[in-house]
């Protein structure tokens, strides 16, 4: 149980285009979903936290207009990287959690490369 | 400032040997501490989770300890295997204002050699 999927697993896009990444909790309802990015040999950096049906809370320094997060249901959250630039190339990981159990389950990640 | 520090930064051991990874934290108020294993290019997978009242938790060859007084945790890997090669991340949660905040350590990169 507690499986989280991400789609796509990797994507290459041209600079200036937008890319959408999906995060799904397959066998449980996630009240909260988290989006992280990870650069090579570094730990995960939290970008934003989203609760179903409400606006996402972004970490300091993360542009909310560039990284659009939608948590439309208890099993699906999406991250859209708008007007992507090469510096947005990174490994994006989502996790899903349930309150008050405080556990979070990570997806397998999405490798984004912007050319 | 809430911080989680892990040591060593990287570690190379021979297959079959044991090793211990360290995690020191200054997170307050403390809720729980988790150890994750992250294979290259994959998302983290939970190994153990411990609350304030727990001082040891095992998961197969992985044993985590927690000393809430000194704010230290360790992850001991017994009889290492090649598949143990990965990054191990310590994550400490704080609970405040009705929500959890997760503080990530920088990880320890473990390489197991045949």
PDB file of C-alpha atoms in Angstrom, chain A residues 13-104:
ATOM      1  CA  UNK A  13      11.408  20.302 -23.427  1.00  0.00           C
ATOM      2  CA  UNK A  14      12.551  23.394 -25.222  1.00  0.00           C
ATOM      3  CA  UNK A  15      13.204  26.644 -23.439  1.00  0.00           C
ATOM      4  CA  UNK A  16      10.082  28.782 -23.188  1.00  0.00           C
ATOM      5  CA  UNK A  17       7.587  25.939 -23.192  1.00  0.00           C
ATOM      6  CA  UNK A  18       5.539  24.682 -20.243  1.00  0.00           C
ATOM      7  CA  UNK A  19       5.663  21.235 -18.729  1.00  0.00           C
ATOM      8  CA  UNK A  20       3.107  19.543 -16.492  1.00  0.00           C
ATOM      9  CA  UNK A  21       4.054  16.821 -14.015  1.00  0.00           C
ATOM     10  CA  UNK A  22       1.393  14.680 -12.375  1.00  0.00           C
ATOM     11  CA  UNK A  23       1.533  13.125  -8.931  1.00  0.00           C
ATOM     12  CA  UNK A  24      -1.007  10.514  -7.931  1.00  0.00           C
ATOM     13  CA  UNK A  25      -1.629   8.589  -4.728  1.00  0.00           C
ATOM     14  CA  UNK A  26      -2.794   5.231  -6.030  1.00  0.00           C
ATOM     15  CA  UNK A  27      -4.221   3.492  -2.998  1.00  0.00           C
ATOM     16  CA  UNK A  28      -4.923   6.171  -0.434  1.00  0.00           C
ATOM     17  CA  UNK A  29      -6.332   9.656  -0.176  1.00  0.00           C
ATOM     18  CA  UNK A  30      -3.715  12.305   0.359  1.00  0.00           C
ATOM     19  CA  UNK A  31      -4.823  15.359   2.271  1.00  0.00           C
ATOM     20  CA  UNK A  32      -1.474  16.990   1.679  1.00  0.00           C
ATOM     21  CA  UNK A  33       0.986  16.793  -1.181  1.00  0.00           C
ATOM     22  CA  UNK A  34       4.492  18.150  -1.290  1.00  0.00           C
ATOM     23  CA  UNK A  35       6.660  19.106  -4.247  1.00  0.00           C
ATOM     24  CA  UNK A  36      10.448  18.966  -4.064  1.00  0.00           C
ATOM     25  CA  UNK A  37      13.292  19.567  -6.433  1.00  0.00           C
ATOM     26  CA  UNK A  38      16.672  17.959  -6.152  1.00  0.00           C
ATOM     27  CA  UNK A  39      19.929  18.922  -7.831  1.00  0.00           C
ATOM     28  CA  UNK A  40      22.709  16.362  -8.339  1.00  0.00           C
ATOM     29  CA  UNK A  41      24.332  15.199  -5.110  1.00  0.00           C
ATOM     30  CA  UNK A  42      22.110  17.468  -3.041  1.00  0.00           C
ATOM     31  CA  UNK A  43      19.219  16.747  -0.748  1.00  0.00           C
ATOM     32  CA  UNK A  44      15.589  17.446  -1.508  1.00  0.00           C
ATOM     33  CA  UNK A  45      14.452  21.057  -1.356  1.00  0.00           C
ATOM     34  CA  UNK A  46      10.812  21.673  -0.554  1.00  0.00           C
ATOM     35  CA  UNK A  47       9.148  23.895  -3.131  1.00  0.00           C
ATOM     36  CA  UNK A  48       5.545  23.963  -1.959  1.00  0.00           C
ATOM     37  CA  UNK A  49       2.897  22.244   0.096  1.00  0.00           C
ATOM     38  CA  UNK A  50      -0.626  21.816  -1.177  1.00  0.00           C
ATOM     39  CA  UNK A  51      -3.825  20.732   0.491  1.00  0.00           C
ATOM     40  CA  UNK A  52      -6.727  19.422  -1.529  1.00  0.00           C
ATOM     41  CA  UNK A  53      -9.022  22.194  -2.666  1.00  0.00           C
ATOM     42  CA  UNK A  54      -6.912  25.071  -1.434  1.00  0.00           C
ATOM     43  CA  UNK A  55      -4.042  27.163  -2.732  1.00  0.00           C
ATOM     44  CA  UNK A  56      -0.534  25.847  -2.391  1.00  0.00           C
ATOM     45  CA  UNK A  57       1.881  27.305   0.133  1.00  0.00           C
ATOM     46  CA  UNK A  58       5.202  28.094  -1.496  1.00  0.00           C
ATOM     47  CA  UNK A  59       8.580  28.136   0.208  1.00  0.00           C
ATOM     48  CA  UNK A  60      10.549  31.320   0.248  1.00  0.00           C
ATOM     49  CA  UNK A  61      12.305  31.946  -3.038  1.00  0.00           C
ATOM     50  CA  UNK A  62       9.995  29.737  -5.113  1.00  0.00           C
ATOM     51  CA  UNK A  63       8.062  31.677  -7.750  1.00  0.00           C
ATOM     52  CA  UNK A  64       4.424  30.689  -7.557  1.00  0.00           C
ATOM     53  CA  UNK A  65       3.684  32.087 -11.016  1.00  0.00           C
ATOM     54  CA  UNK A  66       6.409  29.955 -12.508  1.00  0.00           C
ATOM     55  CA  UNK A  67       5.661  26.743 -10.651  1.00  0.00           C
ATOM     56  CA  UNK A  68       1.894  26.330 -10.759  1.00  0.00           C
ATOM     57  CA  UNK A  69       0.527  23.718  -8.383  1.00  0.00           C
ATOM     58  CA  UNK A  70      -2.985  22.347  -8.514  1.00  0.00           C
ATOM     59  CA  UNK A  71      -4.311  19.851  -5.976  1.00  0.00           C
ATOM     60  CA  UNK A  72      -7.684  19.181  -7.544  1.00  0.00           C
ATOM     61  CA  UNK A  73      -8.537  15.960  -5.726  1.00  0.00           C
ATOM     62  CA  UNK A  74      -7.382  13.791  -2.851  1.00  0.00           C
ATOM     63  CA  UNK A  75      -5.422  11.609  -5.252  1.00  0.00           C
ATOM     64  CA  UNK A  76      -3.972  14.039  -7.783  1.00  0.00           C
ATOM     65  CA  UNK A  77      -1.687  17.030  -7.703  1.00  0.00           C
ATOM     66  CA  UNK A  78       0.022  18.652 -10.666  1.00  0.00           C
ATOM     67  CA  UNK A  79       3.082  20.852 -10.987  1.00  0.00           C
ATOM     68  CA  UNK A  80       3.357  22.983 -14.107  1.00  0.00           C
ATOM     69  CA  UNK A  81       6.688  24.573 -14.892  1.00  0.00           C
ATOM     70  CA  UNK A  82       5.810  27.576 -17.027  1.00  0.00           C
ATOM     71  CA  UNK A  83       8.154  29.187 -19.533  1.00  0.00           C
ATOM     72  CA  UNK A  84      10.839  26.696 -18.652  1.00  0.00           C
ATOM     73  CA  UNK A  85      14.500  27.680 -18.778  1.00  0.00           C
ATOM     74  CA  UNK A  86      17.621  25.500 -18.699  1.00  0.00           C
ATOM     75  CA  UNK A  87      18.169  26.381 -15.025  1.00  0.00           C
ATOM     76  CA  UNK A  88      14.834  24.697 -14.262  1.00  0.00           C
ATOM     77  CA  UNK A  89      16.383  21.381 -15.285  1.00  0.00           C
ATOM     78  CA  UNK A  90      16.241  19.244 -12.178  1.00  0.00           C
ATOM     79  CA  UNK A  91      14.764  16.166 -10.546  1.00  0.00           C
ATOM     80  CA  UNK A  92      11.252  16.906  -9.289  1.00  0.00           C
ATOM     81  CA  UNK A  93       9.791  14.655  -6.607  1.00  0.00           C
ATOM     82  CA  UNK A  94       6.344  14.721  -5.083  1.00  0.00           C
ATOM     83  CA  UNK A  95       5.180  13.161  -1.869  1.00  0.00           C
ATOM     84  CA  UNK A  96       1.746  12.544  -0.456  1.00  0.00           C
ATOM     85  CA  UNK A  97       0.741  12.517   3.154  1.00  0.00           C
ATOM     86  CA  UNK A  98      -2.215  12.088   5.435  1.00  0.00           C
ATOM     87  CA  UNK A  99      -2.890  14.119   8.543  1.00  0.00           C
ATOM     88  CA  UNK A 100      -2.610  13.349  11.386  1.00  0.00           C
ATOM     89  CA  UNK A 101      -0.532  10.271  10.597  1.00  0.00           C
ATOM     90  CA  UNK A 102       2.370  12.531   9.538  1.00  0.00           C
ATOM     91  CA  UNK A 103       3.820   9.935   7.205  1.00  0.00           C
ATOM     92  CA  UNK A 104       4.684  11.003   3.695  1.00  0.00           C
TER      93      UNK A 104
END
